[in-house]
C-alpha cells in the first residue's frame, strides 16, 4: 500500500464530502449552509490541488483540471459570501445564498468527476 496514494485519495474524497455537506439543504436558506464548512471545503480543495501537481499522466492532467475548476468555483462562492455578509447592506439574502450554493454545486460536480476518475484509475491499476 502506498501512503502517497492513501493521502491523495483521502483529500480527494474529503474535498467532495465537505463540499457536499455545504451544498445540501434549501438553496435559499443561509441557516442551512455553514460558512466554516465552506471554508474547510476551500482549504481541503486547495490541498488536493497541490497533491495533484506531481502526476504527469493524461488522467493526472484531468484530475488537476477538475481540482482547479472546483477551487475556482469555491473561491467565487466564498467571495460572494464575504461580499453579502461584510460589504452589502442587504446582508445574506436568499438570492445571495442561492448564488453561493449554486457555485458550490458547480464545485461539487467537479469534485464528483475527480472522485470518478480516482475510482477508474484505481480499478484499472495493474500491479507490476
Coordinates of N, CA and C in Angstrom, one line a residue:
X1 N 0.8 -1.2 0.0 CA 0.0 0.0 0.0 C 0.9 1.2 0.0
X2 N 0.6 2.2 -0.9 CA 1.3 3.4 -1.0 C 0.7 4.5 -0.1
X3 N 1.5 5.0 0.8 CA 1.0 6.1 1.7 C 0.6 7.3 0.9
X4 N 1.4 7.6 -0.2 CA 1.1 8.7 -1.1 C -0.3 8.6 -1.7
X5 N -0.6 7.4 -2.2 CA -2.0 7.2 -2.8 C -3.1 7.3 -1.8
X6 N -2.8 6.8 -0.5 CA -3.8 6.9 0.5 C -4.1 8.4 0.9
X7 N -3.0 9.2 1.0 CA -3.2 10.6 1.3 C -3.9 11.3 0.2
X8 N -3.5 11.0 -1.1 CA -4.2 11.6 -2.2 C -5.7 11.3 -2.3
X9 N -6.0 10.0 -2.1 CA -7.4 9.6 -2.1 C -8.2 10.2 -1.0
X10 N -7.5 10.3 0.2 CA -8.2 10.9 1.4 C -8.6 12.3 1.1
X11 N -7.7 13.1 0.5 CA -8.0 14.5 0.3 C -9.0 14.7 -0.8
X12 N -9.0 13.9 -1.9 CA -9.9 14.0 -2.9 C -11.3 13.7 -2.4
X13 N -11.5 12.6 -1.6 CA -12.8 12.3 -1.0 C -13.2 13.3 0.0
X14 N -12.3 13.7 0.8 CA -12.7 14.7 1.8 C -13.2 16.0 1.2
X15 N -12.5 16.4 0.1 CA -12.9 17.6 -0.6 C -14.4 17.5 -1.1
X16 N -14.7 16.3 -1.7 CA -16.0 16.1 -2.2 C -17.0 16.0 -1.1
X17 N -16.7 15.4 0.0 CA -17.7 15.2 1.1 C -18.0 16.6 1.8
X18 N -16.9 17.4 2.0 CA -17.1 18.7 2.6 C -17.9 19.6 1.7
X19 N -17.7 19.5 0.5 CA -18.4 20.3 -0.5 C -19.9 19.9 -0.5
X20 N -20.1 18.6 -0.5 CA -21.5 18.0 -0.5 C -22.2 18.5 0.8
X21 N -21.5 18.4 1.9 CA -22.1 18.9 3.2 C -22.5 20.3 3.2
X22 N -21.8 21.2 2.6 CA -22.1 22.6 2.5 C -23.3 22.7 1.5
X23 N -23.3 22.0 0.4 CA -24.3 22.2 -0.7 C -25.7 21.7 -0.3
X24 N -25.8 20.7 0.5 CA -27.1 20.1 0.8 C -27.9 21.0 1.6
X25 N -29.2 21.1 1.3 CA -30.1 21.9 2.0 C -30.8 22.9 1.1
X26 N -31.8 23.6 1.6 CA -32.6 24.5 0.9 C -31.6 25.6 0.3
X27 N -31.7 25.8 -1.0 CA -30.8 26.7 -1.7 C -30.8 28.1 -1.2
X28 N -31.9 28.6 -0.7 CA -32.1 30.0 -0.3 C -32.0 30.2 1.2
X29 N -31.8 29.2 2.0 CA -31.8 29.4 3.4 C -30.4 29.4 3.9
X30 N -29.8 30.5 4.3 CA -28.4 30.6 4.8 C -28.2 29.9 6.1
X31 N -29.2 29.6 6.8 CA -29.1 28.9 8.1 C -28.6 27.4 7.9
X32 N -28.9 26.9 6.7 CA -28.6 25.5 6.4 C -27.2 25.3 5.7
X33 N -26.5 26.4 5.5 CA -25.2 26.4 4.9 C -24.2 27.1 5.7
X34 N -23.3 26.3 6.4 CA -22.3 26.8 7.3 C -21.1 27.4 6.7
X35 N -20.8 28.6 7.0 CA -19.6 29.3 6.4 C -18.3 28.6 6.7
X36 N -18.2 28.0 7.9 CA -17.0 27.2 8.3 C -16.8 26.0 7.4
X37 N -17.9 25.4 7.1 CA -17.9 24.2 6.2 C -17.4 24.6 4.8
X38 N -17.9 25.8 4.3 CA -17.4 26.3 3.0 C -15.9 26.6 3.1
X39 N -15.5 27.2 4.2 CA -14.0 27.5 4.4 C -13.2 26.2 4.4
X40 N -13.7 25.2 5.1 CA -13.0 23.9 5.1 C -12.9 23.3 3.7
X41 N -14.0 23.4 3.0 CA -14.1 22.8 1.6 C -13.0 23.5 0.7
X42 N -12.9 24.8 0.9 CA -11.9 25.6 0.1 C -10.5 25.1 0.4
X43 N -10.2 25.0 1.7 CA -8.9 24.7 2.2 C -8.5 23.3 1.7
X44 N -9.4 22.3 1.9 CA -9.1 20.9 1.5 C -9.0 20.8 0.0
X45 N -9.8 21.5 -0.7 CA -9.7 21.5 -2.2 C -8.4 22.1 -2.6
X46 N -7.9 23.1 -2.0 CA -6.6 23.7 -2.4 C -5.5 22.7 -2.0
X47 N -5.6 21.9 -0.9 CA -4.6 20.9 -0.6 C -4.6 19.8 -1.6
X48 N -5.8 19.4 -2.0 CA -6.0 18.3 -3.0 C -5.4 18.8 -4.4
X49 N -5.5 20.0 -4.7 CA -5.0 20.6 -5.9 C -3.4 20.5 -5.9
X50 N -2.8 20.9 -4.8 CA -1.4 20.8 -4.7 C -0.9 19.3 -4.8
X51 N -1.6 18.4 -4.2 CA -1.3 17.0 -4.3 C -1.3 16.5 -5.8
X52 N -2.1 17.1 -6.6 CA -2.3 16.6 -8.0 C -1.3 17.2 -8.9
X53 N -0.4 18.1 -8.5 CA 0.6 18.7 -9.4 C 1.7 17.7 -9.8
X54 N 2.0 16.7 -9.1 CA 3.1 15.8 -9.4 C 2.8 14.8 -10.5
X55 N 1.5 14.5 -10.8 CA 1.2 13.5 -11.8 C 1.3 14.0 -13.2
X56 N 2.1 13.4 -14.0 CA 2.3 13.8 -15.4 C 1.6 13.0 -16.4
X57 N 0.6 12.2 -16.0 CA -0.1 11.4 -16.9 C -1.3 12.2 -17.5
X58 N -2.0 11.6 -18.5 CA -3.2 12.3 -19.0 C -4.3 12.4 -18.0
X59 N -4.5 11.3 -17.2 CA -5.5 11.3 -16.2 C -5.2 12.2 -15.1
X60 N -3.9 12.4 -14.8 CA -3.4 13.4 -13.8 C -3.7 14.8 -14.3
X61 N -3.6 15.1 -15.6 CA -3.9 16.4 -16.1 C -5.4 16.7 -15.9
X62 N -6.3 15.7 -16.1 CA -7.7 15.8 -16.0 C -8.0 16.0 -14.5
X63 N -7.3 15.2 -13.6 CA -7.5 15.4 -12.2 C -7.2 16.8 -11.8
X64 N -6.1 17.4 -12.3 CA -5.7 18.7 -11.9 C -6.7 19.7 -12.4
X65 N -7.2 19.5 -13.7 CA -8.2 20.4 -14.2 C -9.5 20.4 -13.4
X66 N -10.0 19.3 -13.0 CA -11.2 19.2 -12.1 C -11.0 19.9 -10.8
X67 N -9.8 19.8 -10.3 CA -9.5 20.4 -9.0 C -9.4 21.9 -9.2
X68 N -8.8 22.4 -10.2 CA -8.8 23.8 -10.5 C -10.1 24.4 -10.7
X69 N -11.0 23.7 -11.4 CA -12.4 24.2 -11.5 C -13.1 24.3 -10.2
X70 N -12.9 23.2 -9.3 CA -13.6 23.2 -8.0 C -13.0 24.4 -7.2
X71 N -11.7 24.6 -7.2 CA -11.1 25.7 -6.5 C -11.7 27.0 -6.9
X72 N -11.8 27.2 -8.2 CA -12.3 28.5 -8.8 C -13.7 28.7 -8.3
X73 N -14.5 27.7 -8.4 CA -16.0 27.8 -8.0 C -16.1 28.1 -6.5
X74 N -15.3 27.4 -5.7 CA -15.4 27.6 -4.2 C -14.9 28.9 -3.8
X75 N -13.8 29.4 -4.4 CA -13.3 30.7 -4.1 C -14.3 31.8 -4.5
X76 N -15.0 31.6 -5.7 CA -16.0 32.5 -6.1 C -17.2 32.5 -5.1
X77 N -17.6 31.3 -4.6 CA -18.6 31.2 -3.6 C -18.2 31.9 -2.3
X78 N -17.0 31.7 -1.9 CA -16.5 32.4 -0.7 C -16.5 33.9 -0.8
X79 N -16.1 34.4 -2.0 CA -16.1 35.8 -2.2 C -17.5 36.4 -2.2
X80 N -18.4 35.6 -2.8 CA -19.8 36.0 -2.8 C -20.4 36.1 -1.4
X81 N -20.1 35.1 -0.6 CA -20.5 35.0 0.8 C -19.9 36.3 1.6
X82 N -18.6 36.5 1.4 CA -18.0 37.6 2.1 C -18.6 39.0 1.6
X83 N -18.8 39.1 0.4 CA -19.5 40.3 -0.1 C -20.9 40.5 0.5
X84 N -21.7 39.5 0.5 CA -23.0 39.5 1.1 C -23.0 39.9 2.5
X85 N -22.1 39.3 3.3 CA -22.2 39.4 4.7 C -21.4 40.6 5.3
X86 N -20.3 41.0 4.5 CA -19.4 42.1 5.1 C -19.5 43.4 4.3
X87 N -19.9 43.4 3.1 CA -19.9 44.6 2.3 C -21.3 45.1 1.9
X88 N -22.2 44.2 1.5 CA -23.5 44.6 1.1 C -24.4 45.0 2.2
X89 N -25.2 46.0 2.0 CA -26.1 46.4 3.1 C -27.3 45.5 3.3
X90 N -27.6 44.7 2.2 CA -28.7 43.8 2.3 C -28.4 42.6 3.1
X91 N -27.2 42.2 3.3 CA -26.8 41.0 4.1 C -27.0 39.8 3.2
X92 N -27.1 38.7 3.9 CA -27.2 37.4 3.3 C -28.6 37.1 2.9
X93 N -29.0 37.6 1.8 CA -30.4 37.4 1.3 C -30.5 36.0 0.7
X94 N -31.8 35.6 0.4 CA -32.0 34.3 -0.3 C -31.3 34.3 -1.6
X95 N -31.3 35.4 -2.3 CA -30.6 35.4 -3.6 C -29.1 35.2 -3.5
X96 N -28.5 35.9 -2.5 CA -27.1 35.7 -2.3 C -26.7 34.3 -1.9
X97 N -27.6 33.7 -1.0 CA -27.4 32.3 -0.6 C -27.5 31.4 -1.8
X98 N -28.4 31.7 -2.7 CA -28.6 30.8 -3.9 C -27.4 30.9 -4.8
X99 N -26.8 32.1 -4.9 CA -25.6 32.2 -5.7 C -24.4 31.4 -5.1
X100 N -24.3 31.5 -3.8 CA -23.2 30.8 -3.1 C -23.4 29.3 -3.3
X101 N -24.6 28.8 -3.0 CA -24.8 27.4 -3.1 C -24.7 26.9 -4.5
X102 N -25.1 27.7 -5.5 CA -25.0 27.3 -6.9 C -23.5 27.2 -7.3
X103 N -22.7 28.1 -6.9 CA -21.3 28.0 -7.2 C -20.7 26.8 -6.5
X104 N -21.1 26.5 -5.3 CA -20.7 25.3 -4.6 C -21.1 24.0 -5.3
X105 N -22.3 24.1 -5.9 CA -22.8 22.9 -6.7 C -21.9 22.7 -7.9
X106 N -21.4 23.7 -8.5 CA -20.5 23.5 -9.6 C -19.2 22.9 -9.2
X107 N -18.7 23.3 -8.0 CA -17.5 22.7 -7.5 C -17.8 21.3 -7.1
X108 N -19.0 21.0 -6.6 CA -19.3 19.6 -6.2 C -19.3 18.7 -7.5
X109 N -19.8 19.2 -8.6 CA -19.8 18.4 -9.8 C -18.4 18.1 -10.2
X110 N -17.5 19.1 -10.1 CA -16.1 18.9 -10.5 C -15.4 17.9 -9.5
X111 N -15.8 18.0 -8.2 CA -15.3 17.0 -7.3 C -15.8 15.6 -7.5
X112 N -17.0 15.5 -7.9 CA -17.5 14.1 -8.3 C -16.8 13.6 -9.5
X113 N -16.5 14.4 -10.5 CA -15.7 13.9 -11.6 C -14.4 13.4 -11.1
X114 N -13.8 14.2 -10.2 CA -12.4 13.8 -9.7 C -12.5 12.5 -9.0
X115 N -13.6 12.3 -8.2 CA -13.7 11.0 -7.5 C -13.9 9.9 -8.5
X116 N -14.7 10.1 -9.5 CA -15.0 9.1 -10.5 C -13.6 8.7 -11.2
X117 N -12.8 9.7 -11.5 CA -11.5 9.5 -12.1 C -10.6 8.6 -11.2
X118 N -10.7 9.0 -9.9 CA -9.9 8.2 -8.9 C -10.3 6.8 -8.8
X119 N -11.6 6.5 -8.9 CA -12.1 5.1 -8.9 C -11.7 4.4 -10.1
X120 N -11.9 5.1 -11.3 CA -11.5 4.4 -12.5 C -10.0 4.1 -12.6
X121 N -9.2 5.1 -12.1 CA -7.8 4.9 -12.1 C -7.4 3.7 -11.1
X122 N -8.1 3.6 -10.0 CA -7.8 2.6 -9.0 C -8.2 1.2 -9.6
X123 N -9.3 1.1 -10.2 CA -9.8 -0.2 -10.7 C -9.0 -0.7 -11.9
X124 N -8.4 0.3 -12.7 CA -7.6 -0.2 -13.8 C -6.1 -0.3 -13.5
X125 N -5.7 0.0 -12.3 CA -4.3 -0.2 -11.9 C -3.9 -1.6 -12.0
X126 N -2.8 -1.9 -12.6 CA -2.3 -3.3 -12.6 C -1.0 -3.3 -11.8
X127 N -0.9 -4.3 -11.0 CA 0.4 -4.5 -10.2 C 1.5 -5.0 -11.1
X128 N 2.7 -4.6 -10.8 CA 3.8 -5.0 -11.6 C 4.7 -5.9 -10.9

